[in-house]
PDB file of C-alpha atoms in Angstrom:
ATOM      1  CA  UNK A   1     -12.939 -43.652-154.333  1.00 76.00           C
ATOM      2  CA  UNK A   2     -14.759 -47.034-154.700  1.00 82.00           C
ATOM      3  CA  UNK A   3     -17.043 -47.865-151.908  1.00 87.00           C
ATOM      4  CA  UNK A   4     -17.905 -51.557-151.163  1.00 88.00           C
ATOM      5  CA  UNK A   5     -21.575 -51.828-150.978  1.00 86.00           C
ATOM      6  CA  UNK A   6     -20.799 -53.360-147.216  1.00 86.00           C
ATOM      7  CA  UNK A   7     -18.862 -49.915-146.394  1.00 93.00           C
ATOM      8  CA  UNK A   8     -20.533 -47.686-143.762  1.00 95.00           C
ATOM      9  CA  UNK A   9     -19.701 -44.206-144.764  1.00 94.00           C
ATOM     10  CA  UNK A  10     -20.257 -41.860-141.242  1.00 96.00           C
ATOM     11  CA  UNK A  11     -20.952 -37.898-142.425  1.00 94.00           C
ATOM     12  CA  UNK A  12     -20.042 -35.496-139.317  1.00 92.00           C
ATOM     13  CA  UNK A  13     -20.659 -32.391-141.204  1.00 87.00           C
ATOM     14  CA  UNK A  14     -23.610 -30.102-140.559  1.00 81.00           C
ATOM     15  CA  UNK A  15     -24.994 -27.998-142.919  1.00 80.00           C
ATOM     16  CA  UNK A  16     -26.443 -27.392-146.341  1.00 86.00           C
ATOM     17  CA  UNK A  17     -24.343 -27.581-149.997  1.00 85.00           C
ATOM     18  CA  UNK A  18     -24.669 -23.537-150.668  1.00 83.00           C
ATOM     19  CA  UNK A  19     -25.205 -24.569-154.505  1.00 86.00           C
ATOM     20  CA  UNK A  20     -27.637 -26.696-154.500  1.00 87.00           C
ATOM     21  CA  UNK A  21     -29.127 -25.865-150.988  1.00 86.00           C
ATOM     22  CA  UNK A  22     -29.707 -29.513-150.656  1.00 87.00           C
ATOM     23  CA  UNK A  23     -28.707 -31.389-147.858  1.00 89.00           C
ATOM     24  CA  UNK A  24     -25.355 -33.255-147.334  1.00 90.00           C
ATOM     25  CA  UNK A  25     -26.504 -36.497-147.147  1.00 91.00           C
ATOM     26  CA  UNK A  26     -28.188 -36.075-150.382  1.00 90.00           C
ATOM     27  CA  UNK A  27     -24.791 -34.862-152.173  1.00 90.00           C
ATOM     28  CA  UNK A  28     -22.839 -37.754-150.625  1.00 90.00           C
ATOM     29  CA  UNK A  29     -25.503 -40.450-151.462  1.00 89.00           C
ATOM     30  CA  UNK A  30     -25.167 -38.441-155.416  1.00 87.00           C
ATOM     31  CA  UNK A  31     -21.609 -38.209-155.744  1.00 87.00           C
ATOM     32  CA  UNK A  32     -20.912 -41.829-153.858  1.00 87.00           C
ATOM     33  CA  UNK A  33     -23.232 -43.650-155.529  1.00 86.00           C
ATOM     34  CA  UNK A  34     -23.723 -46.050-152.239  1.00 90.00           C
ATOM     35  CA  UNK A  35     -27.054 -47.281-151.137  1.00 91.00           C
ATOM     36  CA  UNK A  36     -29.012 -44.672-148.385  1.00 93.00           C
ATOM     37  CA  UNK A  37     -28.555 -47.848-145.883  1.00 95.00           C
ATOM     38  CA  UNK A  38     -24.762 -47.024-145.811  1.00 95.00           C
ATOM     39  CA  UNK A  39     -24.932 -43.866-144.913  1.00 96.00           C
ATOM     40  CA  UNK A  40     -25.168 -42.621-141.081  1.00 97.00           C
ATOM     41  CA  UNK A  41     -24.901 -39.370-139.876  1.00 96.00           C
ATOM     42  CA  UNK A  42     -23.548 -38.809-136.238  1.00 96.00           C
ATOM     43  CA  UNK A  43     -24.514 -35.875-134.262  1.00 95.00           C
ATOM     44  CA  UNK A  44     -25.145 -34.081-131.435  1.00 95.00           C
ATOM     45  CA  UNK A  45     -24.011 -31.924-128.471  1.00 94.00           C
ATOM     46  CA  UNK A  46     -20.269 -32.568-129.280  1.00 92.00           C
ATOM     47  CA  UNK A  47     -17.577 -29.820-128.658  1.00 89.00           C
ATOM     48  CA  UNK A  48     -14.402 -31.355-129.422  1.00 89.00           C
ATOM     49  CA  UNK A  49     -12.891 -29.727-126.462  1.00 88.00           C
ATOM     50  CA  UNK A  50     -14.359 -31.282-124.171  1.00 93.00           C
ATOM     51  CA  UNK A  51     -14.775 -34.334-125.618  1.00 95.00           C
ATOM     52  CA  UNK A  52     -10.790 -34.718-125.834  1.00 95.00           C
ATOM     53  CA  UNK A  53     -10.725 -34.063-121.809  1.00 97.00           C
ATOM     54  CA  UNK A  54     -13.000 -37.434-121.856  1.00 97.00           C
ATOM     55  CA  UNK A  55     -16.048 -35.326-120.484  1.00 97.00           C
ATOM     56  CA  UNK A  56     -19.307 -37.062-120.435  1.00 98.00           C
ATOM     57  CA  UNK A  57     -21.257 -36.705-124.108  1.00 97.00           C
ATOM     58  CA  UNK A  58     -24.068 -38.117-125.611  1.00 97.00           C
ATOM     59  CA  UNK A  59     -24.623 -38.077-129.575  1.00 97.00           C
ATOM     60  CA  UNK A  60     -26.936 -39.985-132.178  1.00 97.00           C
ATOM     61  CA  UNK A  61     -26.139 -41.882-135.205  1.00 97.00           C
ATOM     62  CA  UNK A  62     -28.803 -41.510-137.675  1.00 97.00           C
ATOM     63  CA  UNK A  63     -29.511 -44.109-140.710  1.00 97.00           C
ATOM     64  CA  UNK A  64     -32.124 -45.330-142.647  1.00 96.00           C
ATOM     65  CA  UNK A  65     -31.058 -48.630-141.684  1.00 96.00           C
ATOM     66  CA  UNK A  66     -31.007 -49.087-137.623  1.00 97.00           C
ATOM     67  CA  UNK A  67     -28.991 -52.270-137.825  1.00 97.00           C
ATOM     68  CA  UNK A  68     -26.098 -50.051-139.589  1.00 97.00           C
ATOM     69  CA  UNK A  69     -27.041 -47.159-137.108  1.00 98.00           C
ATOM     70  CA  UNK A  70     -26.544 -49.767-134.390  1.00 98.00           C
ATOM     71  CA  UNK A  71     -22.860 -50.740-135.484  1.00 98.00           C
ATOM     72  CA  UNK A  72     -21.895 -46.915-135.507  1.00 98.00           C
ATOM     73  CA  UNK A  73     -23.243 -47.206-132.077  1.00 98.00           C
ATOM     74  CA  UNK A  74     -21.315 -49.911-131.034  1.00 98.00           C
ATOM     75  CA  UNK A  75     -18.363 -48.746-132.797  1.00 97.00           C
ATOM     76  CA  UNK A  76     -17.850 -45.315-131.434  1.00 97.00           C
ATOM     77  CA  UNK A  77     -19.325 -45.835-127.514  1.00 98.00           C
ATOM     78  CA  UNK A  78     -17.139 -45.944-124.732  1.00 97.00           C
ATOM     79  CA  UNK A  79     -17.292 -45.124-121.040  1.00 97.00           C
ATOM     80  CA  UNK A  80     -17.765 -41.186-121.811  1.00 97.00           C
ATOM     81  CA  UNK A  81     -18.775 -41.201-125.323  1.00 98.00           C
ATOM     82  CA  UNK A  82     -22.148 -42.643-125.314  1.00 97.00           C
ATOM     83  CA  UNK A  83     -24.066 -42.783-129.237  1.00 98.00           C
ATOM     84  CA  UNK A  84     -27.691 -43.282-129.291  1.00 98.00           C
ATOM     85  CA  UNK A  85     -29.449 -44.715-132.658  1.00 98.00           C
ATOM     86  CA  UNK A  86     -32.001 -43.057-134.704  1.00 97.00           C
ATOM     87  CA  UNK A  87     -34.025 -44.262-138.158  1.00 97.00           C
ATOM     88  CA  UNK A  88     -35.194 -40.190-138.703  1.00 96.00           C
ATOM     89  CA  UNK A  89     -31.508 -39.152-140.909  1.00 95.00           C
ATOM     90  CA  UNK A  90     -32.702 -36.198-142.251  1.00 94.00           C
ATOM     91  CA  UNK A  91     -34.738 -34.844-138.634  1.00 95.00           C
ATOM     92  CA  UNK A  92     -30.968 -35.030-137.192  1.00 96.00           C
ATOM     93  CA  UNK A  93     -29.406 -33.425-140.069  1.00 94.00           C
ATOM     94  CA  UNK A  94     -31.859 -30.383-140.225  1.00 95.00           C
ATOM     95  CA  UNK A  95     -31.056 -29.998-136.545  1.00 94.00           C
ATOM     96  CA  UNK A  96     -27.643 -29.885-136.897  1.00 91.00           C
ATOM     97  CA  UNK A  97     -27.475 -27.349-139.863  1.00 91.00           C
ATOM     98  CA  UNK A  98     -30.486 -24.763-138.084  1.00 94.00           C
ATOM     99  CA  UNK A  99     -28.892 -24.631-134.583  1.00 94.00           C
ATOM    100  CA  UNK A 100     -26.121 -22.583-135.723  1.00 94.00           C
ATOM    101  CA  UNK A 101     -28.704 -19.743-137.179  1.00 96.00           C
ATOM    102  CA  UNK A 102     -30.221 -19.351-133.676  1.00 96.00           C
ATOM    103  CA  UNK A 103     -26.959 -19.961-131.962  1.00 96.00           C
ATOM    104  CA  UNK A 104     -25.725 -16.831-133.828  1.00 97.00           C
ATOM    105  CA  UNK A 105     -29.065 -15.238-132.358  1.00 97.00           C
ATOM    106  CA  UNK A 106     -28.200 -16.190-129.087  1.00 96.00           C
ATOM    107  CA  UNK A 107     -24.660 -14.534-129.493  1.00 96.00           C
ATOM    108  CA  UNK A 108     -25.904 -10.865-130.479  1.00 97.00           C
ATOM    109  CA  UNK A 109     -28.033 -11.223-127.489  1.00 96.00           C
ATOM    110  CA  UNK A 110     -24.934 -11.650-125.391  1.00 96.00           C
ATOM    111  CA  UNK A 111     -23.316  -8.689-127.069  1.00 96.00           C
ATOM    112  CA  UNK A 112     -26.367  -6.559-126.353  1.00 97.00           C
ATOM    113  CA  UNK A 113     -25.791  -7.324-122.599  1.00 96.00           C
ATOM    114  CA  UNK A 114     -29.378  -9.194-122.338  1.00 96.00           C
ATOM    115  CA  UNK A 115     -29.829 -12.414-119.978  1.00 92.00           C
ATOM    116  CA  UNK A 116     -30.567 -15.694-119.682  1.00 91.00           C
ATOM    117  CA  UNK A 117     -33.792 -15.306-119.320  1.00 95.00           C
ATOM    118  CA  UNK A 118     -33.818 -14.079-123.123  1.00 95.00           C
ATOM    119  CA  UNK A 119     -31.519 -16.558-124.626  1.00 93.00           C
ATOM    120  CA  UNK A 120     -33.751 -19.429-122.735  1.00 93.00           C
ATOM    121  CA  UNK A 121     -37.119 -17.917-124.862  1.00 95.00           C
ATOM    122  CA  UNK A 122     -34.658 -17.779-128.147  1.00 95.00           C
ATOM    123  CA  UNK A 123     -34.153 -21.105-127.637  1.00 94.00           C
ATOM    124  CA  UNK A 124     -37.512 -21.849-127.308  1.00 96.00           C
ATOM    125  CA  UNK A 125     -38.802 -20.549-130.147  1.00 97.00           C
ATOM    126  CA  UNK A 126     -36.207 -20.630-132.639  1.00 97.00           C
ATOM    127  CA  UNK A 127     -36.277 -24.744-131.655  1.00 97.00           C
ATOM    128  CA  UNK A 128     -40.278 -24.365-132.719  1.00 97.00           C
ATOM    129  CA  UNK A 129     -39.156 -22.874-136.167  1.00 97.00           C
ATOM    130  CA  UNK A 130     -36.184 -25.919-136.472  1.00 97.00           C
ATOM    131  CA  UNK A 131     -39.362 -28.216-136.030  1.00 97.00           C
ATOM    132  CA  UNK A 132     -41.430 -26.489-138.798  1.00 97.00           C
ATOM    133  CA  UNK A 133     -38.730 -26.373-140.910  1.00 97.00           C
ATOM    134  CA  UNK A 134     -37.973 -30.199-140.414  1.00 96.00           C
ATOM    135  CA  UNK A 135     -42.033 -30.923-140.734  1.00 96.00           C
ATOM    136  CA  UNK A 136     -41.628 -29.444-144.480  1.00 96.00           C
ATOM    137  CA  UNK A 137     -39.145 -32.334-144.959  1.00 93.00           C
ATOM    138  CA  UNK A 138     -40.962 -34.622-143.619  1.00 94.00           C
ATOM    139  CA  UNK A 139     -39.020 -35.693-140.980  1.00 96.00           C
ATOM    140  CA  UNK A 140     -40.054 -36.483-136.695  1.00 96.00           C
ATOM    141  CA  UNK A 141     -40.761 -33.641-134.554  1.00 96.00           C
ATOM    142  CA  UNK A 142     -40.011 -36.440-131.530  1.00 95.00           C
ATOM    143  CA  UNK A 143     -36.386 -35.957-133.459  1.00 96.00           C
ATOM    144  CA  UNK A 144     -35.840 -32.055-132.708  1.00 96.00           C
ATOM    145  CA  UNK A 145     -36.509 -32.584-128.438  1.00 96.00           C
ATOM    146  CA  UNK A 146     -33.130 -35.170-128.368  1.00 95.00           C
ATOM    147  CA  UNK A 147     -29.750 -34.601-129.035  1.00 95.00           C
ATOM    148  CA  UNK A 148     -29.447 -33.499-132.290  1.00 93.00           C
ATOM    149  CA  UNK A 149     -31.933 -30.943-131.556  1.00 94.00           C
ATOM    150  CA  UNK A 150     -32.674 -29.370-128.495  1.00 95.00           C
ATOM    151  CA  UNK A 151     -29.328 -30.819-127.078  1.00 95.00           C
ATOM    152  CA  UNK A 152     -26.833 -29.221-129.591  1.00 94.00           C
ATOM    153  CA  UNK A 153     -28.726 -26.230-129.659  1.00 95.00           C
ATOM    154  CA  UNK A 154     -28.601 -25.606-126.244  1.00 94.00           C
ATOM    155  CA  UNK A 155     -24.914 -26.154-126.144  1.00 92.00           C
ATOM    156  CA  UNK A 156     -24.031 -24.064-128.858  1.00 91.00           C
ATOM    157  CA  UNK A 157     -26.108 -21.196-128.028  1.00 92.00           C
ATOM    158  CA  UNK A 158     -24.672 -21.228-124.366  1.00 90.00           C
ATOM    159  CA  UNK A 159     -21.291 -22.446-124.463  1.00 87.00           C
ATOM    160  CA  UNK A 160     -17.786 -20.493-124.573  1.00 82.00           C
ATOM    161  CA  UNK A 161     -16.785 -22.921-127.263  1.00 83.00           C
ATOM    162  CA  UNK A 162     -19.621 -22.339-129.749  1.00 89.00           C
ATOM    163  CA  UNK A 163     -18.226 -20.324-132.952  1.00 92.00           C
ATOM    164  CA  UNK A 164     -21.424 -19.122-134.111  1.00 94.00           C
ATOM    165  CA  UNK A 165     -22.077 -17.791-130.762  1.00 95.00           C
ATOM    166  CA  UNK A 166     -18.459 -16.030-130.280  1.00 95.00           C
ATOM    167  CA  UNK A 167     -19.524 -14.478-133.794  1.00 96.00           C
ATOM    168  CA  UNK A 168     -23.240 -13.540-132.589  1.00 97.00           C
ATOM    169  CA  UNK A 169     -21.340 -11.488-129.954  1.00 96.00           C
ATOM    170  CA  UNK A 170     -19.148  -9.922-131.961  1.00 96.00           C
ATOM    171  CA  UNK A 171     -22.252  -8.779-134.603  1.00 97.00           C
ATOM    172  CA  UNK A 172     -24.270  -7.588-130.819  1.00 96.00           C
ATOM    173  CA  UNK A 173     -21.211  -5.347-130.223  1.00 96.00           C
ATOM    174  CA  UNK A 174     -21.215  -3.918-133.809  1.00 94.00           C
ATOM    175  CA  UNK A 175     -19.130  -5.637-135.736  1.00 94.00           C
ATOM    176  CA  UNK A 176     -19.220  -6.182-138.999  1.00 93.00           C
ATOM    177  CA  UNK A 177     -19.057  -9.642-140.658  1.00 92.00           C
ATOM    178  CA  UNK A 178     -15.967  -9.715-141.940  1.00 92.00           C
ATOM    179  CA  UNK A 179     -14.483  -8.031-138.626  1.00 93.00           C
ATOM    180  CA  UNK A 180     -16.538 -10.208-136.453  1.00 94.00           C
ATOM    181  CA  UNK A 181     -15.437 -13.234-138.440  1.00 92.00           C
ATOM    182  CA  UNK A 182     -11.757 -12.310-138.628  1.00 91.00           C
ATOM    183  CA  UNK A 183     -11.698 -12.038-134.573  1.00 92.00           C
ATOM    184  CA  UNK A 184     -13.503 -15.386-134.274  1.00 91.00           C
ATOM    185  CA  UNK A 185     -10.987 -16.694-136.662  1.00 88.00           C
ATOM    186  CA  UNK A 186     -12.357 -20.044-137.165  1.00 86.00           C
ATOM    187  CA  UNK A 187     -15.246 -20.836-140.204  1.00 87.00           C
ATOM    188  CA  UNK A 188     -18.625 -19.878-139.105  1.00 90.00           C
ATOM    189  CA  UNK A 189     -21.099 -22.143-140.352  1.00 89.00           C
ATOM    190  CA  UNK A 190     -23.692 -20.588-139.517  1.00 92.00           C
ATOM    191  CA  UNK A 191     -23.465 -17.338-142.081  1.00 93.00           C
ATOM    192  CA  UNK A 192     -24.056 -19.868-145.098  1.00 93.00           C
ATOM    193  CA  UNK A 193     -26.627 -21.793-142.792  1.00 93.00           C
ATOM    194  CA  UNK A 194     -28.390 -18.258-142.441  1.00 96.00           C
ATOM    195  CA  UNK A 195     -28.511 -17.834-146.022  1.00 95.00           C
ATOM    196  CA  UNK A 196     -29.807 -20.744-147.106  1.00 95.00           C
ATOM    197  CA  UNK A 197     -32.357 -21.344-144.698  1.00 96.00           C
ATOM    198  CA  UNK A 198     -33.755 -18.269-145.099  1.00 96.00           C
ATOM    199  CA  UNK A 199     -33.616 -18.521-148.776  1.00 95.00           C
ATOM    200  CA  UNK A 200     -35.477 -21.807-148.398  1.00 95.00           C
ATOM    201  CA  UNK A 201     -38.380 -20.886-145.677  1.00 96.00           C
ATOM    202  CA  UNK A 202     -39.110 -17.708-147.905  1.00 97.00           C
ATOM    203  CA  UNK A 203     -39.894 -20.225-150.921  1.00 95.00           C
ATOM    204  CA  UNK A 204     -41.887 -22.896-149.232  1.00 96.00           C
ATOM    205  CA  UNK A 205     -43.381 -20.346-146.580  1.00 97.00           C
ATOM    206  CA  UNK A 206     -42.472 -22.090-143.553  1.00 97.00           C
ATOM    207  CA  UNK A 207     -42.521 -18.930-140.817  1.00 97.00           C
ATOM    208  CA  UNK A 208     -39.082 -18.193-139.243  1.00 98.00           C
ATOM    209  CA  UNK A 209     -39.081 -14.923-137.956  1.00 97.00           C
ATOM    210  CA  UNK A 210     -35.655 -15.372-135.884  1.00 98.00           C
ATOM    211  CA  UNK A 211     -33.933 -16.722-138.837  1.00 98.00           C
ATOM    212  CA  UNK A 212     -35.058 -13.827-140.937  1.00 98.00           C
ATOM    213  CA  UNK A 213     -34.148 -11.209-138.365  1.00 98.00           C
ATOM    214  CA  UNK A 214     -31.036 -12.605-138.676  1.00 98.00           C
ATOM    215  CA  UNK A 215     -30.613 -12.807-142.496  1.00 98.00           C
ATOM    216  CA  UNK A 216     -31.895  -8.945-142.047  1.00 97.00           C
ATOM    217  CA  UNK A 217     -29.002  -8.108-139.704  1.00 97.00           C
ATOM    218  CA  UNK A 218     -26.098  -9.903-141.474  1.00 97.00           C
ATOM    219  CA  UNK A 219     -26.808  -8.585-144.896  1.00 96.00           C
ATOM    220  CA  UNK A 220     -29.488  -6.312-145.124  1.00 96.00           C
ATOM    221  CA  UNK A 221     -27.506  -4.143-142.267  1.00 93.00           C
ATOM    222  CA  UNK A 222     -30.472  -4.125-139.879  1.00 96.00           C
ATOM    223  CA  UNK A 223     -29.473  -2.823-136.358  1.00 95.00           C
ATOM    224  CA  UNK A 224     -29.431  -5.848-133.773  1.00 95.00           C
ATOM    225  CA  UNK A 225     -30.992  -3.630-131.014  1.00 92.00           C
TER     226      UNK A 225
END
């Protein structure tokens, strides 16, 4: 496809390339060939279910270039759809693709029959080893406390709608992954997300316990009790 150098190209995927490990934004700005000004990604506490039923959400357009970030913005907002800007693209990205690791956490907590009160300290602490991770990469910590952080983690490690927490569950009550998965029936991003995270904090030694408790459990058969 030929992109006019005026085209705004808007990513909504989350997540790593599981080749390269690099991040999307990176592979679309290779493969494209467009300048890093033209490329925004939007995210952000967004299930689509609700979001069809016109229920209030709030998500974040990230770009290197705020003016561009700002047209997103103005493009996409309406009375229940509100879009916030952001200059840090790769803080929002990195929050995107790590929520789904702890959301999966927060899912085999369910299926162990534990509380709130433990999925509030997952969240907690599995945001505080999103930030590290993010700090490696150089991007804001301010970016990990708004929407694209703290916001969609929260959301997908509480809510019914959350895939990688339906599949967290299914791993708490002993499933396997391919069982788990096949009940879910829907792609859980956060099994490659697991993987390469991991694969990535063991080689620049940025400490994340939960995510490697979780590698341990999904392929290293580790009991989630």
């Amino acid at each position: 496809i030929k992109i006019k150098k005026e085209t705004i190209i808007v990513n909504c995927s989350k997540g790593f390339d599981h080749i390269s490990n690099k991040r999307l934004s990176s592979m679309i700005l290779k493969e494209s060939h467009i300048n890093e000004n033209q490329l925004v990604v939007l995210s952000g506490p967004s299930h689509a279910e609700e979001v069809s039923k016109k229920i209030p959400t709030a998500v974040v357009a990230a770009c290197l270039s705020i003016k561009n970030a700002k047209i997103i913005q103005k493009t996409f907002s309406n009375n229940f759809f509100r879009v916030y800007t952001s200059s840090d693209l790769i803080g929002v990205e990195i929050g995107g693709a790590c929520k789904n690791i702890i959301a999966i956490a927060s899912g085999i907590c369910v299926g162990l029959k534990y509380g709130d009160n433990t999925i509030a300290a997952l969240i907690a602490r599995g945001l505080e080893e999103i930030v590290r991770f993010g700090s490696y990469y150089n991007a804001k910590e301010n970016t990990f406390y708004g929407l694209s952080g703290l916001g969609d983690l929260s959301v997908t490690a509480f809510s019914e709608f959350s895939r990688n927490r339906a599949f967290g569950v299914k791993i708490g009550e002993g499933c396997t992954i391919k069982k788990a998965e096949k009940e879910v029936k829907m792609v859980i991003e956060g099994i490659l997300a697991t993987k390469i995270i991991y694969k990535l904090s063991k080689k620049h030694k940025i400490n994340m316990p939960i995510v490697s408790q979780v590698y341990s459990i999904l392929f290293d058969n580790k009991n989630p009790k």
